[in-house]
């Protein structure tokens, strides 16, 4: 009898378990997710990404997912203990261009099959577009209505990206443009050009249609969805204007009146694109701000340098020869060629002094001159090559050959020449060898001195701190160095088509998918935000040919692209090999597995490198290996190029940095703590020194390290625009005069220059580093990565839990300056620019200086540096926040992360999103909804039917069980 009672109890327990009231083991759960988008045409082309599923306690639940493209539905399977029909879960869904969505739901059993122990839910979700995405879609739709994209080829020129709209970066505007254009505009086709601007500049976009021999444009100004009206004919507005290089003078004047400072940038880029200029040259020109003689000549100089003085290679490892030498560019800021050189040679100022330059015209240089040092760190010897582009000689040749005079026609002639023979645009002024370590540091300077070793002769040199002298031609000529010997390699021009290059990207992505599946058992899905593709495509060339089209092939297969921050082109010199690295972030948010694939130009084959653990580097995330161990392991895979660049950027990306921070890492070519102060310094500048009309920023670097690349990229300054200079000034560290940043560094001098009134304000900027607790890190590499993560948090306005003390950005001195004083600062002030600025009268006011200058010349370079011959137009072009900052502003204790961006014009279409609006910090809000109306498992009748069915089944089972038991 006792046994029968026990059996009854067990049957009841089983019955209760089957109803879901109690579960002693994991219960299988299956959720179908059907996502629809605000823009219906996105439904078949965007695969929603399920970021995570959590329970009511916020604990992450491991799950598997598969996507059914035919049904456009994702199926999720997971196990959970003690699940009932009232157990609540949350699912987070993301999609590019759409607001993150968090949805709360419950599950139910299947009433049609009482024996089915699974729990189910069907979620029908609607995702709402971000305001920036809607703006991108709307302006593209309007432009298509006006231009009719189907009638020709389309070019888009925009400032979208790091420019802010409604307190957030504007990559979603680009995403909206690309999707609305339906494949007519892509990154890989080279018909999307982003003009580099600062976060506080206006959001402007231009659509250009080339139809036969015509070229017309439409302009959407300052985030407006209504195009600029060019003129009115018979009472109707006309939105298009001729951009062709042979336009009439009347048309040009009309263009200037409507496009303002964008007239020449848009016209020059459009005509160069129409002429078939390489995509990487177009992007370099967009970085600089326009296409011109200087940008084209800088491109020609890069190719000429590689022809006659290529990198010296170490062939001891024939399969993967390494470079022995490196290049340093020594420029004279003020002409556009410097910006091209930054892009093509990857000699940006923040890379260990790869670019050095200030105004050395007093020593025999001019802004057309550029010096290149090919330096061997093993022997401490180098070659010094000085080139120039002779403006007057080239212009005279152009006029004699064509009979034309306009700058746009001149550009066309130059592009044609550079395609045929780049050396024809360049004059080599000096070719010298035997540059030694003393000469090297005299030209480049050293803030703190250095100990360097001649590894061949085992001799160590102690270099004292010294100021840089830049391209001092008088000093160079006094050295009596012997002439260098040219190599004479021939230019190689590849002839792959767009489709062939695109296929290389697609094949690389498909090979990565195959390897992830066969070696990891992971099926890579399209549009997965946990997958990032890093590549040298877009910078590296194959047989002299730009490989940007490979981006489109990767997108076709994996949905990865730059506007989604899932395809990251890493800045590399143009001679580096073509490679792709596919990195998958684990569900834990830490583990990262990578496969590296490189292209062999000799065979045309894609090769997946081997490591000790197969085709993969298993986990390049925060690591316990030291640099040497990692190098020994990873270099087997990334032997061709870039393992440190890949590993550092991938780990920074893992922490979801803001879009503009990612772009700066890419420009710098790696992620490190050193680049991070640049974000905080530029934020401080935008907050405390906003530009007014006719003003632009000029920056003179003092301590030169990685942060200078962030300042160049985010502040909108550059050597080629004549707005960035660097001068290593020894003895300026640990400045005791600054009570707010004691123990910090004087980083440089910011000048806010008024080009109309010829006056400015010079500000000596200080930065004190934050302190992070990295005591739990085993290696210096792990410490570095934790510091980078801390800086990313700071930039997002968060406070890292392991930060001991925060950063401080402040000023050491503010002085109003005249034009002659500006020139003294930019020429180095005898090696003491900081002391020079501090020595200027502190009690000056703006009113003291403007009357003195009112009678002077008003013909300075708008947005450039006054008084430098050939200075090119740069800086910001209107629409900037007004207001000024005085010395009594109390900004000594500035806390990074506070948002202050102005909100441009609203999107004309009303917003119907149900998410909370974006916060003041610019973070994307997400939506939380209940499961009562959209969840397939929310109907309570399912539960009632389930109980009845399960109890009946339990009774039958119990009856049989009791009979069997009684008969024994």
mmCIF file with all atom_site columns, C-alpha atoms in Angstrom, residues 102-241:
data_model
loop_
_atom_site.group_PDB
_atom_site.id
_atom_site.type_symbol
_atom_site.label_atom_id
_atom_site.label_alt_id
_atom_site.label_comp_id
_atom_site.label_asym_id
_atom_site.label_entity_id
_atom_site.label_seq_id
_atom_site.pdbx_PDB_ins_code
_atom_site.Cartn_x
_atom_site.Cartn_y
_atom_site.Cartn_z
_atom_site.occupancy
_atom_site.B_iso_or_equiv
_atom_site.pdbx_formal_charge
_atom_site.auth_seq_id
_atom_site.auth_comp_id
_atom_site.auth_asym_id
_atom_site.auth_atom_id
_atom_site.pdbx_PDB_model_num
ATOM 1   C CA . UNK A 1 102 ? 14.536 45.339 -25.860 1.00 0.00 ? 102 UNK A CA 1
ATOM 2   C CA . UNK A 1 103 ? 11.412 43.201 -25.705 1.00 0.00 ? 103 UNK A CA 1
ATOM 3   C CA . UNK A 1 104 ? 9.970  41.411 -22.684 1.00 0.00 ? 104 UNK A CA 1
ATOM 4   C CA . UNK A 1 105 ? 8.124  38.122 -23.249 1.00 0.00 ? 105 UNK A CA 1
ATOM 5   C CA . UNK A 1 106 ? 6.865  34.898 -21.688 1.00 0.00 ? 106 UNK A CA 1
ATOM 6   C CA . UNK A 1 107 ? 6.486  31.409 -23.131 1.00 0.00 ? 107 UNK A CA 1
ATOM 7   C CA . UNK A 1 108 ? 3.761  28.749 -23.289 1.00 0.00 ? 108 UNK A CA 1
ATOM 8   C CA . UNK A 1 109 ? 3.529  25.069 -24.034 1.00 0.00 ? 109 UNK A CA 1
ATOM 9   C CA . UNK A 1 110 ? 2.041  23.707 -27.243 1.00 0.00 ? 110 UNK A CA 1
ATOM 10  C CA . UNK A 1 111 ? -1.748 23.058 -26.769 1.00 0.00 ? 111 UNK A CA 1
ATOM 11  C CA . UNK A 1 112 ? -1.901 20.953 -29.909 1.00 0.00 ? 112 UNK A CA 1
ATOM 12  C CA . UNK A 1 113 ? 0.578  18.433 -28.548 1.00 0.00 ? 113 UNK A CA 1
ATOM 13  C CA . UNK A 1 114 ? 0.267  17.780 -24.806 1.00 0.00 ? 114 UNK A CA 1
ATOM 14  C CA . UNK A 1 115 ? 3.280  15.453 -24.887 1.00 0.00 ? 115 UNK A CA 1
ATOM 15  C CA . UNK A 1 116 ? 5.518  18.226 -26.160 1.00 0.00 ? 116 UNK A CA 1
ATOM 16  C CA . UNK A 1 117 ? 7.520  19.473 -23.173 1.00 0.00 ? 117 UNK A CA 1
ATOM 17  C CA . UNK A 1 118 ? 9.010  22.483 -24.940 1.00 0.00 ? 118 UNK A CA 1
ATOM 18  C CA . UNK A 1 119 ? 7.989  26.044 -24.271 1.00 0.00 ? 119 UNK A CA 1
ATOM 19  C CA . UNK A 1 120 ? 7.351  28.365 -27.199 1.00 0.00 ? 120 UNK A CA 1
ATOM 20  C CA . UNK A 1 121 ? 6.874  31.995 -28.138 1.00 0.00 ? 121 UNK A CA 1
ATOM 21  C CA . UNK A 1 122 ? 6.464  33.796 -31.429 1.00 0.00 ? 122 UNK A CA 1
ATOM 22  C CA . UNK A 1 123 ? 7.546  37.417 -31.267 1.00 0.00 ? 123 UNK A CA 1
ATOM 23  C CA . UNK A 1 124 ? 6.432  39.896 -33.912 1.00 0.00 ? 124 UNK A CA 1
ATOM 24  C CA . UNK A 1 125 ? 8.549  42.987 -33.454 1.00 0.00 ? 125 UNK A CA 1
ATOM 25  C CA . UNK A 1 126 ? 8.597  46.360 -35.190 1.00 0.00 ? 126 UNK A CA 1
ATOM 26  C CA . UNK A 1 127 ? 11.877 48.293 -35.222 1.00 0.00 ? 127 UNK A CA 1
ATOM 27  C CA . UNK A 1 128 ? 11.920 52.050 -35.580 1.00 0.00 ? 128 UNK A CA 1
ATOM 28  C CA . UNK A 1 129 ? 14.609 53.864 -37.547 1.00 0.00 ? 129 UNK A CA 1
ATOM 29  C CA . UNK A 1 130 ? 16.971 56.331 -35.963 1.00 0.00 ? 130 UNK A CA 1
ATOM 30  C CA . UNK A 1 131 ? 16.494 59.981 -36.827 1.00 0.00 ? 131 UNK A CA 1
ATOM 31  C CA . UNK A 1 132 ? 19.822 60.007 -38.659 1.00 0.00 ? 132 UNK A CA 1
ATOM 32  C CA . UNK A 1 133 ? 18.863 56.982 -40.769 1.00 0.00 ? 133 UNK A CA 1
ATOM 33  C CA . UNK A 1 134 ? 15.545 58.589 -41.702 1.00 0.00 ? 134 UNK A CA 1
ATOM 34  C CA . UNK A 1 135 ? 17.381 61.752 -42.669 1.00 0.00 ? 135 UNK A CA 1
ATOM 35  C CA . UNK A 1 136 ? 19.735 59.788 -44.931 1.00 0.00 ? 136 UNK A CA 1
ATOM 36  C CA . UNK A 1 137 ? 16.842 57.961 -46.561 1.00 0.00 ? 137 UNK A CA 1
ATOM 37  C CA . UNK A 1 138 ? 14.803 61.132 -47.072 1.00 0.00 ? 138 UNK A CA 1
ATOM 38  C CA . UNK A 1 139 ? 17.499 63.300 -48.657 1.00 0.00 ? 139 UNK A CA 1
ATOM 39  C CA . UNK A 1 140 ? 18.449 60.444 -50.981 1.00 0.00 ? 140 UNK A CA 1
ATOM 40  C CA . UNK A 1 141 ? 14.823 59.940 -51.989 1.00 0.00 ? 141 UNK A CA 1
ATOM 41  C CA . UNK A 1 142 ? 14.459 63.644 -52.712 1.00 0.00 ? 142 UNK A CA 1
ATOM 42  C CA . UNK A 1 143 ? 17.711 63.748 -54.675 1.00 0.00 ? 143 UNK A CA 1
ATOM 43  C CA . UNK A 1 144 ? 16.590 60.758 -56.751 1.00 0.00 ? 144 UNK A CA 1
ATOM 44  C CA . UNK A 1 145 ? 13.310 62.527 -57.531 1.00 0.00 ? 145 UNK A CA 1
ATOM 45  C CA . UNK A 1 146 ? 15.223 65.565 -58.786 1.00 0.00 ? 146 UNK A CA 1
ATOM 46  C CA . UNK A 1 147 ? 18.155 63.884 -60.566 1.00 0.00 ? 147 UNK A CA 1
ATOM 47  C CA . UNK A 1 148 ? 16.727 60.478 -61.532 1.00 0.00 ? 148 UNK A CA 1
ATOM 48  C CA . UNK A 1 149 ? 19.645 58.245 -60.544 1.00 0.00 ? 149 UNK A CA 1
ATOM 49  C CA . UNK A 1 150 ? 18.739 55.650 -63.156 1.00 0.00 ? 150 UNK A CA 1
ATOM 50  C CA . UNK A 1 151 ? 19.768 58.053 -65.929 1.00 0.00 ? 151 UNK A CA 1
ATOM 51  C CA . UNK A 1 152 ? 23.469 58.180 -65.067 1.00 0.00 ? 152 UNK A CA 1
ATOM 52  C CA . UNK A 1 153 ? 26.209 57.640 -62.485 1.00 0.00 ? 153 UNK A CA 1
ATOM 53  C CA . UNK A 1 154 ? 25.777 58.969 -58.961 1.00 0.00 ? 154 UNK A CA 1
ATOM 54  C CA . UNK A 1 155 ? 28.319 60.505 -56.590 1.00 0.00 ? 155 UNK A CA 1
ATOM 55  C CA . UNK A 1 156 ? 27.556 61.423 -52.980 1.00 0.00 ? 156 UNK A CA 1
ATOM 56  C CA . UNK A 1 157 ? 29.747 63.903 -51.075 1.00 0.00 ? 157 UNK A CA 1
ATOM 57  C CA . UNK A 1 158 ? 28.859 64.339 -47.422 1.00 0.00 ? 158 UNK A CA 1
ATOM 58  C CA . UNK A 1 159 ? 30.216 65.481 -44.083 1.00 0.00 ? 159 UNK A CA 1
ATOM 59  C CA . UNK A 1 160 ? 28.281 62.699 -42.310 1.00 0.00 ? 160 UNK A CA 1
ATOM 60  C CA . UNK A 1 161 ? 30.256 60.452 -40.007 1.00 0.00 ? 161 UNK A CA 1
ATOM 61  C CA . UNK A 1 162 ? 31.785 62.172 -37.003 1.00 0.00 ? 162 UNK A CA 1
ATOM 62  C CA . UNK A 1 163 ? 29.654 65.292 -37.518 1.00 0.00 ? 163 UNK A CA 1
ATOM 63  C CA . UNK A 1 164 ? 26.891 65.167 -34.924 1.00 0.00 ? 164 UNK A CA 1
ATOM 64  C CA . UNK A 1 165 ? 23.154 65.285 -35.516 1.00 0.00 ? 165 UNK A CA 1
ATOM 65  C CA . UNK A 1 166 ? 20.866 65.406 -32.483 1.00 0.00 ? 166 UNK A CA 1
ATOM 66  C CA . UNK A 1 167 ? 23.787 64.703 -30.176 1.00 0.00 ? 167 UNK A CA 1
ATOM 67  C CA . UNK A 1 168 ? 25.055 61.619 -31.932 1.00 0.00 ? 168 UNK A CA 1
ATOM 68  C CA . UNK A 1 169 ? 27.494 60.777 -34.697 1.00 0.00 ? 169 UNK A CA 1
ATOM 69  C CA . UNK A 1 170 ? 25.983 60.395 -38.139 1.00 0.00 ? 170 UNK A CA 1
ATOM 70  C CA . UNK A 1 171 ? 27.071 57.039 -39.535 1.00 0.00 ? 171 UNK A CA 1
ATOM 71  C CA . UNK A 1 172 ? 23.357 56.201 -39.772 1.00 0.00 ? 172 UNK A CA 1
ATOM 72  C CA . UNK A 1 173 ? 22.925 59.042 -42.272 1.00 0.00 ? 173 UNK A CA 1
ATOM 73  C CA . UNK A 1 174 ? 25.448 57.231 -44.477 1.00 0.00 ? 174 UNK A CA 1
ATOM 74  C CA . UNK A 1 175 ? 23.609 53.965 -43.859 1.00 0.00 ? 175 UNK A CA 1
ATOM 75  C CA . UNK A 1 176 ? 20.354 55.588 -44.968 1.00 0.00 ? 176 UNK A CA 1
ATOM 76  C CA . UNK A 1 177 ? 21.972 57.001 -48.115 1.00 0.00 ? 177 UNK A CA 1
ATOM 77  C CA . UNK A 1 178 ? 23.437 53.635 -49.078 1.00 0.00 ? 178 UNK A CA 1
ATOM 78  C CA . UNK A 1 179 ? 20.200 51.709 -48.520 1.00 0.00 ? 179 UNK A CA 1
ATOM 79  C CA . UNK A 1 180 ? 17.960 54.236 -50.228 1.00 0.00 ? 180 UNK A CA 1
ATOM 80  C CA . UNK A 1 181 ? 20.304 54.373 -53.224 1.00 0.00 ? 181 UNK A CA 1
ATOM 81  C CA . UNK A 1 182 ? 19.796 50.633 -53.655 1.00 0.00 ? 182 UNK A CA 1
ATOM 82  C CA . UNK A 1 183 ? 23.339 49.690 -54.651 1.00 0.00 ? 183 UNK A CA 1
ATOM 83  C CA . UNK A 1 184 ? 23.962 52.639 -56.971 1.00 0.00 ? 184 UNK A CA 1
ATOM 84  C CA . UNK A 1 185 ? 26.192 54.143 -54.277 1.00 0.00 ? 185 UNK A CA 1
ATOM 85  C CA . UNK A 1 186 ? 28.687 52.006 -52.338 1.00 0.00 ? 186 UNK A CA 1
ATOM 86  C CA . UNK A 1 187 ? 31.949 52.445 -50.504 1.00 0.00 ? 187 UNK A CA 1
ATOM 87  C CA . UNK A 1 188 ? 33.744 50.137 -52.927 1.00 0.00 ? 188 UNK A CA 1
ATOM 88  C CA . UNK A 1 189 ? 32.659 51.979 -56.065 1.00 0.00 ? 189 UNK A CA 1
ATOM 89  C CA . UNK A 1 190 ? 34.373 55.098 -54.803 1.00 0.00 ? 190 UNK A CA 1
ATOM 90  C CA . UNK A 1 191 ? 31.225 57.184 -55.261 1.00 0.00 ? 191 UNK A CA 1
ATOM 91  C CA . UNK A 1 192 ? 30.709 57.947 -51.571 1.00 0.00 ? 192 UNK A CA 1
ATOM 92  C CA . UNK A 1 193 ? 33.158 60.579 -50.343 1.00 0.00 ? 193 UNK A CA 1
ATOM 93  C CA . UNK A 1 194 ? 33.219 61.834 -46.765 1.00 0.00 ? 194 UNK A CA 1
ATOM 94  C CA . UNK A 1 195 ? 34.744 65.274 -46.302 1.00 0.00 ? 195 UNK A CA 1
ATOM 95  C CA . UNK A 1 196 ? 36.553 65.296 -42.966 1.00 0.00 ? 196 UNK A CA 1
ATOM 96  C CA . UNK A 1 197 ? 34.950 67.689 -40.544 1.00 0.00 ? 197 UNK A CA 1
ATOM 97  C CA . UNK A 1 198 ? 34.807 68.095 -36.775 1.00 0.00 ? 198 UNK A CA 1
ATOM 98  C CA . UNK A 1 199 ? 31.869 66.902 -34.646 1.00 0.00 ? 199 UNK A CA 1
ATOM 99  C CA . UNK A 1 200 ? 30.514 70.455 -34.346 1.00 0.00 ? 200 UNK A CA 1
ATOM 100 C CA . UNK A 1 201 ? 30.525 71.227 -38.064 1.00 0.00 ? 201 UNK A CA 1
ATOM 101 C CA . UNK A 1 202 ? 27.257 71.251 -40.046 1.00 0.00 ? 202 UNK A CA 1
ATOM 102 C CA . UNK A 1 203 ? 25.851 68.130 -41.684 1.00 0.00 ? 203 UNK A CA 1
ATOM 103 C CA . UNK A 1 204 ? 25.929 68.820 -45.426 1.00 0.00 ? 204 UNK A CA 1
ATOM 104 C CA . UNK A 1 205 ? 25.334 66.403 -48.298 1.00 0.00 ? 205 UNK A CA 1
ATOM 105 C CA . UNK A 1 206 ? 25.669 66.757 -52.073 1.00 0.00 ? 206 UNK A CA 1
ATOM 106 C CA . UNK A 1 207 ? 24.297 64.424 -54.737 1.00 0.00 ? 207 UNK A CA 1
ATOM 107 C CA . UNK A 1 208 ? 25.929 64.612 -58.151 1.00 0.00 ? 208 UNK A CA 1
ATOM 108 C CA . UNK A 1 209 ? 24.706 62.970 -61.356 1.00 0.00 ? 209 UNK A CA 1
ATOM 109 C CA . UNK A 1 210 ? 27.000 62.392 -64.290 1.00 0.00 ? 210 UNK A CA 1
ATOM 110 C CA . UNK A 1 211 ? 25.016 61.750 -67.432 1.00 0.00 ? 211 UNK A CA 1
ATOM 111 C CA . UNK A 1 212 ? 27.107 61.601 -70.554 1.00 0.00 ? 212 UNK A CA 1
ATOM 112 C CA . UNK A 1 213 ? 29.106 64.805 -70.660 1.00 0.00 ? 213 UNK A CA 1
ATOM 113 C CA . UNK A 1 214 ? 26.929 66.621 -68.098 1.00 0.00 ? 214 UNK A CA 1
ATOM 114 C CA . UNK A 1 215 ? 27.573 66.928 -64.378 1.00 0.00 ? 215 UNK A CA 1
ATOM 115 C CA . UNK A 1 216 ? 24.954 68.464 -62.082 1.00 0.00 ? 216 UNK A CA 1
ATOM 116 C CA . UNK A 1 217 ? 24.535 68.611 -58.318 1.00 0.00 ? 217 UNK A CA 1
ATOM 117 C CA . UNK A 1 218 ? 21.914 68.993 -55.591 1.00 0.00 ? 218 UNK A CA 1
ATOM 118 C CA . UNK A 1 219 ? 22.786 70.345 -52.128 1.00 0.00 ? 219 UNK A CA 1
ATOM 119 C CA . UNK A 1 220 ? 21.122 69.536 -48.775 1.00 0.00 ? 220 UNK A CA 1
ATOM 120 C CA . UNK A 1 221 ? 22.435 72.056 -46.276 1.00 0.00 ? 221 UNK A CA 1
ATOM 121 C CA . UNK A 1 222 ? 22.804 71.691 -42.513 1.00 0.00 ? 222 UNK A CA 1
ATOM 122 C CA . UNK A 1 223 ? 20.690 68.537 -42.109 1.00 0.00 ? 223 UNK A CA 1
ATOM 123 C CA . UNK A 1 224 ? 17.750 69.963 -44.031 1.00 0.00 ? 224 UNK A CA 1
ATOM 124 C CA . UNK A 1 225 ? 15.545 67.647 -46.082 1.00 0.00 ? 225 UNK A CA 1
ATOM 125 C CA . UNK A 1 226 ? 14.798 70.461 -48.519 1.00 0.00 ? 226 UNK A CA 1
ATOM 126 C CA . UNK A 1 227 ? 17.486 71.062 -51.145 1.00 0.00 ? 227 UNK A CA 1
ATOM 127 C CA . UNK A 1 228 ? 19.041 74.466 -51.672 1.00 0.00 ? 228 UNK A CA 1
ATOM 128 C CA . UNK A 1 229 ? 17.155 76.436 -54.312 1.00 0.00 ? 229 UNK A CA 1
ATOM 129 C CA . UNK A 1 230 ? 19.595 77.569 -56.992 1.00 0.00 ? 230 UNK A CA 1
ATOM 130 C CA . UNK A 1 231 ? 17.188 79.823 -58.869 1.00 0.00 ? 231 UNK A CA 1
ATOM 131 C CA . UNK A 1 232 ? 13.527 80.211 -59.769 1.00 0.00 ? 232 UNK A CA 1
ATOM 132 C CA . UNK A 1 233 ? 12.225 79.785 -63.330 1.00 0.00 ? 233 UNK A CA 1
ATOM 133 C CA . UNK A 1 234 ? 8.605  80.653 -64.136 1.00 0.00 ? 234 UNK A CA 1
ATOM 134 C CA . UNK A 1 235 ? 7.813  80.614 -60.443 1.00 0.00 ? 235 UNK A CA 1
ATOM 135 C CA . UNK A 1 236 ? 9.230  77.116 -59.927 1.00 0.00 ? 236 UNK A CA 1
ATOM 136 C CA . UNK A 1 237 ? 12.374 76.350 -57.928 1.00 0.00 ? 237 UNK A CA 1
ATOM 137 C CA . UNK A 1 238 ? 15.405 74.860 -59.660 1.00 0.00 ? 238 UNK A CA 1
ATOM 138 C CA . UNK A 1 239 ? 17.605 72.715 -57.417 1.00 0.00 ? 239 UNK A CA 1
ATOM 139 C CA . UNK A 1 240 ? 20.351 71.573 -59.795 1.00 0.00 ? 240 UNK A CA 1
ATOM 140 C CA . UNK A 1 241 ? 23.470 73.402 -60.902 1.00 0.00 ? 241 UNK A CA 1
#
